[in-house]
mmCIF file of C-alpha atoms in Angstrom:
data_model
loop_
_atom_site.group_PDB
_atom_site.id
_atom_site.type_symbol
_atom_site.label_atom_id
_atom_site.label_comp_id
_atom_site.label_asym_id
_atom_site.label_seq_id
_atom_site.Cartn_x
_atom_site.Cartn_y
_atom_site.Cartn_z
ATOM 1 C CA PRO Y 537 -6.295 -18.756 -6.502
ATOM 2 C CA SER Y 538 -4.466 -15.541 -5.814
ATOM 3 C CA ALA Y 539 -5.923 -12.040 -5.920
ATOM 4 C CA PRO Y 540 -4.423 -9.670 -8.436
ATOM 5 C CA LEU Y 541 -2.475 -6.655 -7.226
ATOM 6 C CA MET Y 542 -4.563 -3.873 -8.622
ATOM 7 C CA THR Y 543 -6.118 -0.490 -8.068
ATOM 8 C CA GLN Y 544 -9.393 -1.072 -9.949
ATOM 9 C CA VAL Y 545 -11.931 -2.957 -7.901
ATOM 10 C CA PRO Y 546 -14.422 -5.287 -9.588
ATOM 11 C CA ALA Y 547 -18.067 -4.530 -8.741
ATOM 12 C CA GLY Y 548 -19.139 -6.487 -5.677
ATOM 13 C CA GLY Y 549 -15.602 -7.686 -5.020
ATOM 14 C CA SER Y 550 -13.763 -7.661 -1.732
ATOM 15 C CA VAL Y 551 -10.766 -5.375 -1.307
ATOM 16 C CA CYS Y 552 -7.597 -5.719 0.732
ATOM 17 C CA LEU Y 553 -5.391 -2.664 1.267
ATOM 18 C CA VAL Y 554 -1.775 -3.469 1.999
ATOM 19 C CA TRP Y 555 -0.065 -0.578 3.761
ATOM 20 C CA LEU Y 556 3.605 -0.672 2.838
ATOM 21 C CA ARG Y 557 6.022 1.151 5.051
ATOM 22 C CA ASP Y 558 9.478 -0.420 5.000
ATOM 23 C CA ASP Y 559 9.216 -3.765 3.234
ATOM 24 C CA MET Y 560 9.405 -2.738 -0.440
ATOM 25 C CA ARG Y 561 9.745 -6.187 -1.956
ATOM 26 C CA VAL Y 562 7.239 -7.967 -4.162
ATOM 27 C CA ARG Y 563 8.376 -11.578 -4.232
ATOM 28 C CA ASP Y 564 8.889 -12.213 -0.500
ATOM 29 C CA ASN Y 565 6.715 -9.604 1.185
ATOM 30 C CA PRO Y 566 4.636 -11.431 3.848
ATOM 31 C CA ALA Y 567 1.781 -8.914 3.793
ATOM 32 C CA LEU Y 568 1.401 -9.016 0.011
ATOM 33 C CA LEU Y 569 1.732 -12.800 -0.031
ATOM 34 C CA ARG Y 570 -0.968 -13.283 2.624
ATOM 35 C CA ALA Y 571 -3.287 -10.785 0.961
ATOM 36 C CA SER Y 572 -2.902 -12.371 -2.486
ATOM 37 C CA GLU Y 573 -3.654 -15.797 -1.021
ATOM 38 C CA GLY Y 574 -6.810 -14.545 0.697
ATOM 39 C CA CYS Y 575 -10.327 -14.458 -0.677
ATOM 40 C CA PHE Y 576 -10.068 -10.908 -2.040
ATOM 41 C CA SER Y 577 -11.029 -9.719 -5.519
ATOM 42 C CA ALA Y 578 -8.302 -7.102 -5.413
ATOM 43 C CA VAL Y 579 -5.195 -6.255 -3.394
ATOM 44 C CA ILE Y 580 -4.321 -2.568 -3.363
ATOM 45 C CA PRO Y 581 -0.763 -1.651 -2.352
ATOM 46 C CA VAL Y 582 -0.521 1.743 -0.620
ATOM 47 C CA PHE Y 583 2.450 3.799 0.599
ATOM 48 C CA VAL Y 584 1.811 6.883 2.727
ATOM 49 C CA HIS Y 585 4.539 9.470 3.343
ATOM 50 C CA ASP Y 586 3.677 11.040 6.687
ATOM 51 C CA ASP Y 587 5.660 14.270 7.223
ATOM 52 C CA ARG Y 588 4.540 14.234 10.852
ATOM 53 C CA ASP Y 589 5.883 10.759 11.593
ATOM 54 C CA PRO Y 590 6.224 10.624 15.393
ATOM 55 C CA SER Y 591 9.328 8.401 15.236
ATOM 56 C CA PRO Y 592 12.134 9.625 17.510
ATOM 57 C CA TYR Y 593 14.516 8.713 14.641
ATOM 58 C CA PRO Y 594 13.054 10.323 11.487
ATOM 59 C CA LEU Y 595 14.653 9.546 8.155
ATOM 60 C CA GLN Y 596 17.385 12.008 7.223
ATOM 61 C CA GLY Y 597 20.068 12.406 4.614
ATOM 62 C CA ALA Y 598 21.044 9.209 2.817
ATOM 63 C CA ALA Y 599 18.239 7.216 4.445
ATOM 64 C CA LYS Y 600 15.689 9.521 2.746
ATOM 65 C CA VAL Y 601 17.405 8.987 -0.594
ATOM 66 C CA TRP Y 602 17.376 5.212 -0.153
ATOM 67 C CA LYS Y 603 13.695 5.223 0.882
ATOM 68 C CA HIS Y 604 12.808 7.272 -2.208
ATOM 69 C CA GLU Y 605 14.736 4.892 -4.453
ATOM 70 C CA SER Y 606 13.172 1.846 -2.793
ATOM 71 C CA VAL Y 607 9.630 3.211 -3.328
ATOM 72 C CA ARG Y 608 10.428 4.146 -6.926
ATOM 73 C CA VAL Y 609 11.797 0.678 -7.799
ATOM 74 C CA PHE Y 610 8.908 -1.030 -5.967
ATOM 75 C CA SER Y 611 6.395 1.083 -7.878
ATOM 76 C CA GLU Y 612 8.047 0.246 -11.203
ATOM 77 C CA THR Y 613 8.010 -3.463 -10.336
ATOM 78 C CA LEU Y 614 4.290 -3.314 -9.579
ATOM 79 C CA ARG Y 615 3.663 -1.406 -12.816
ATOM 80 C CA GLY Y 616 5.463 -4.159 -14.710
ATOM 81 C CA MET Y 617 3.023 -6.632 -13.135
ATOM 82 C CA GLY Y 618 0.002 -4.621 -14.255
ATOM 83 C CA SER Y 619 -0.543 -3.038 -10.824
ATOM 84 C CA GLN Y 620 0.069 0.382 -9.334
ATOM 85 C CA LEU Y 621 1.374 1.590 -6.027
ATOM 86 C CA ILE Y 622 -0.982 4.161 -4.549
ATOM 87 C CA PHE Y 623 1.243 6.919 -3.132
ATOM 88 C CA ARG Y 624 -0.280 9.350 -0.651
ATOM 89 C CA ARG Y 625 1.131 12.110 1.543
ATOM 90 C CA GLY Y 626 -0.313 13.129 4.909
ATOM 91 C CA ASP Y 627 -1.688 11.483 7.994
ATOM 92 C CA ALA Y 628 -1.401 7.717 7.427
ATOM 93 C CA ALA Y 629 -4.725 6.757 9.052
ATOM 94 C CA ALA Y 630 -6.676 9.448 7.176
ATOM 95 C CA GLU Y 631 -5.051 8.616 3.852
ATOM 96 C CA LEU Y 632 -5.611 4.856 4.213
ATOM 97 C CA LEU Y 633 -9.274 5.453 5.028
ATOM 98 C CA ALA Y 634 -9.597 7.756 2.000
ATOM 99 C CA VAL Y 635 -8.090 5.137 -0.321
ATOM 100 C CA LEU Y 636 -10.423 2.458 1.071
ATOM 101 C CA ALA Y 637 -13.463 4.726 0.730
ATOM 102 C CA ALA Y 638 -12.547 5.580 -2.860
ATOM 103 C CA SER Y 639 -12.038 1.897 -3.688
ATOM 104 C CA CYS Y 640 -15.430 0.963 -2.234
ATOM 105 C CA ALA Y 641 -17.148 3.856 -3.993
ATOM 106 C CA GLU Y 642 -15.608 2.713 -7.289
ATOM 107 C CA ALA Y 643 -16.963 -0.766 -6.698
ATOM 108 C CA GLY Y 644 -20.389 0.698 -5.938
ATOM 109 C CA ARG Y 645 -20.740 -0.380 -2.306
ATOM 110 C CA ARG Y 646 -20.064 0.739 1.227
ATOM 111 C CA ALA Y 647 -16.910 -0.085 3.168
ATOM 112 C CA GLU Y 648 -17.041 -3.135 5.386
ATOM 113 C CA TRP Y 649 -14.435 -3.301 8.130
ATOM 114 C CA ARG Y 650 -13.124 -6.631 9.315
ATOM 115 C CA LEU Y 651 -9.862 -7.914 10.634
ATOM 116 C CA PRO Y 652 -8.422 -11.305 9.611
#
């Protein structure tokens, strides 16, 4: 059974956040595929735009336009599947933790951290 890509978390269910950075594909995205095949009640796709990205080669010009378009199309694809891309701006670690905390609070439980 595969977990639905969703933003609403069923009470008592387990949650998997999938942090999307460059791989904006639904059908052949390894992270989404593995998460959906896991034992999770919900898979929450998240994209964080970090203005302070420490990369020595930050996105500029046309690359920024293509990234924006890629995120837009990916978000529309998820919406068509009954899901939603959570878009955040800021420090990636802080934003991912905030999304996880909000998801756990919505499900009425505390966050449990574990790595596969």
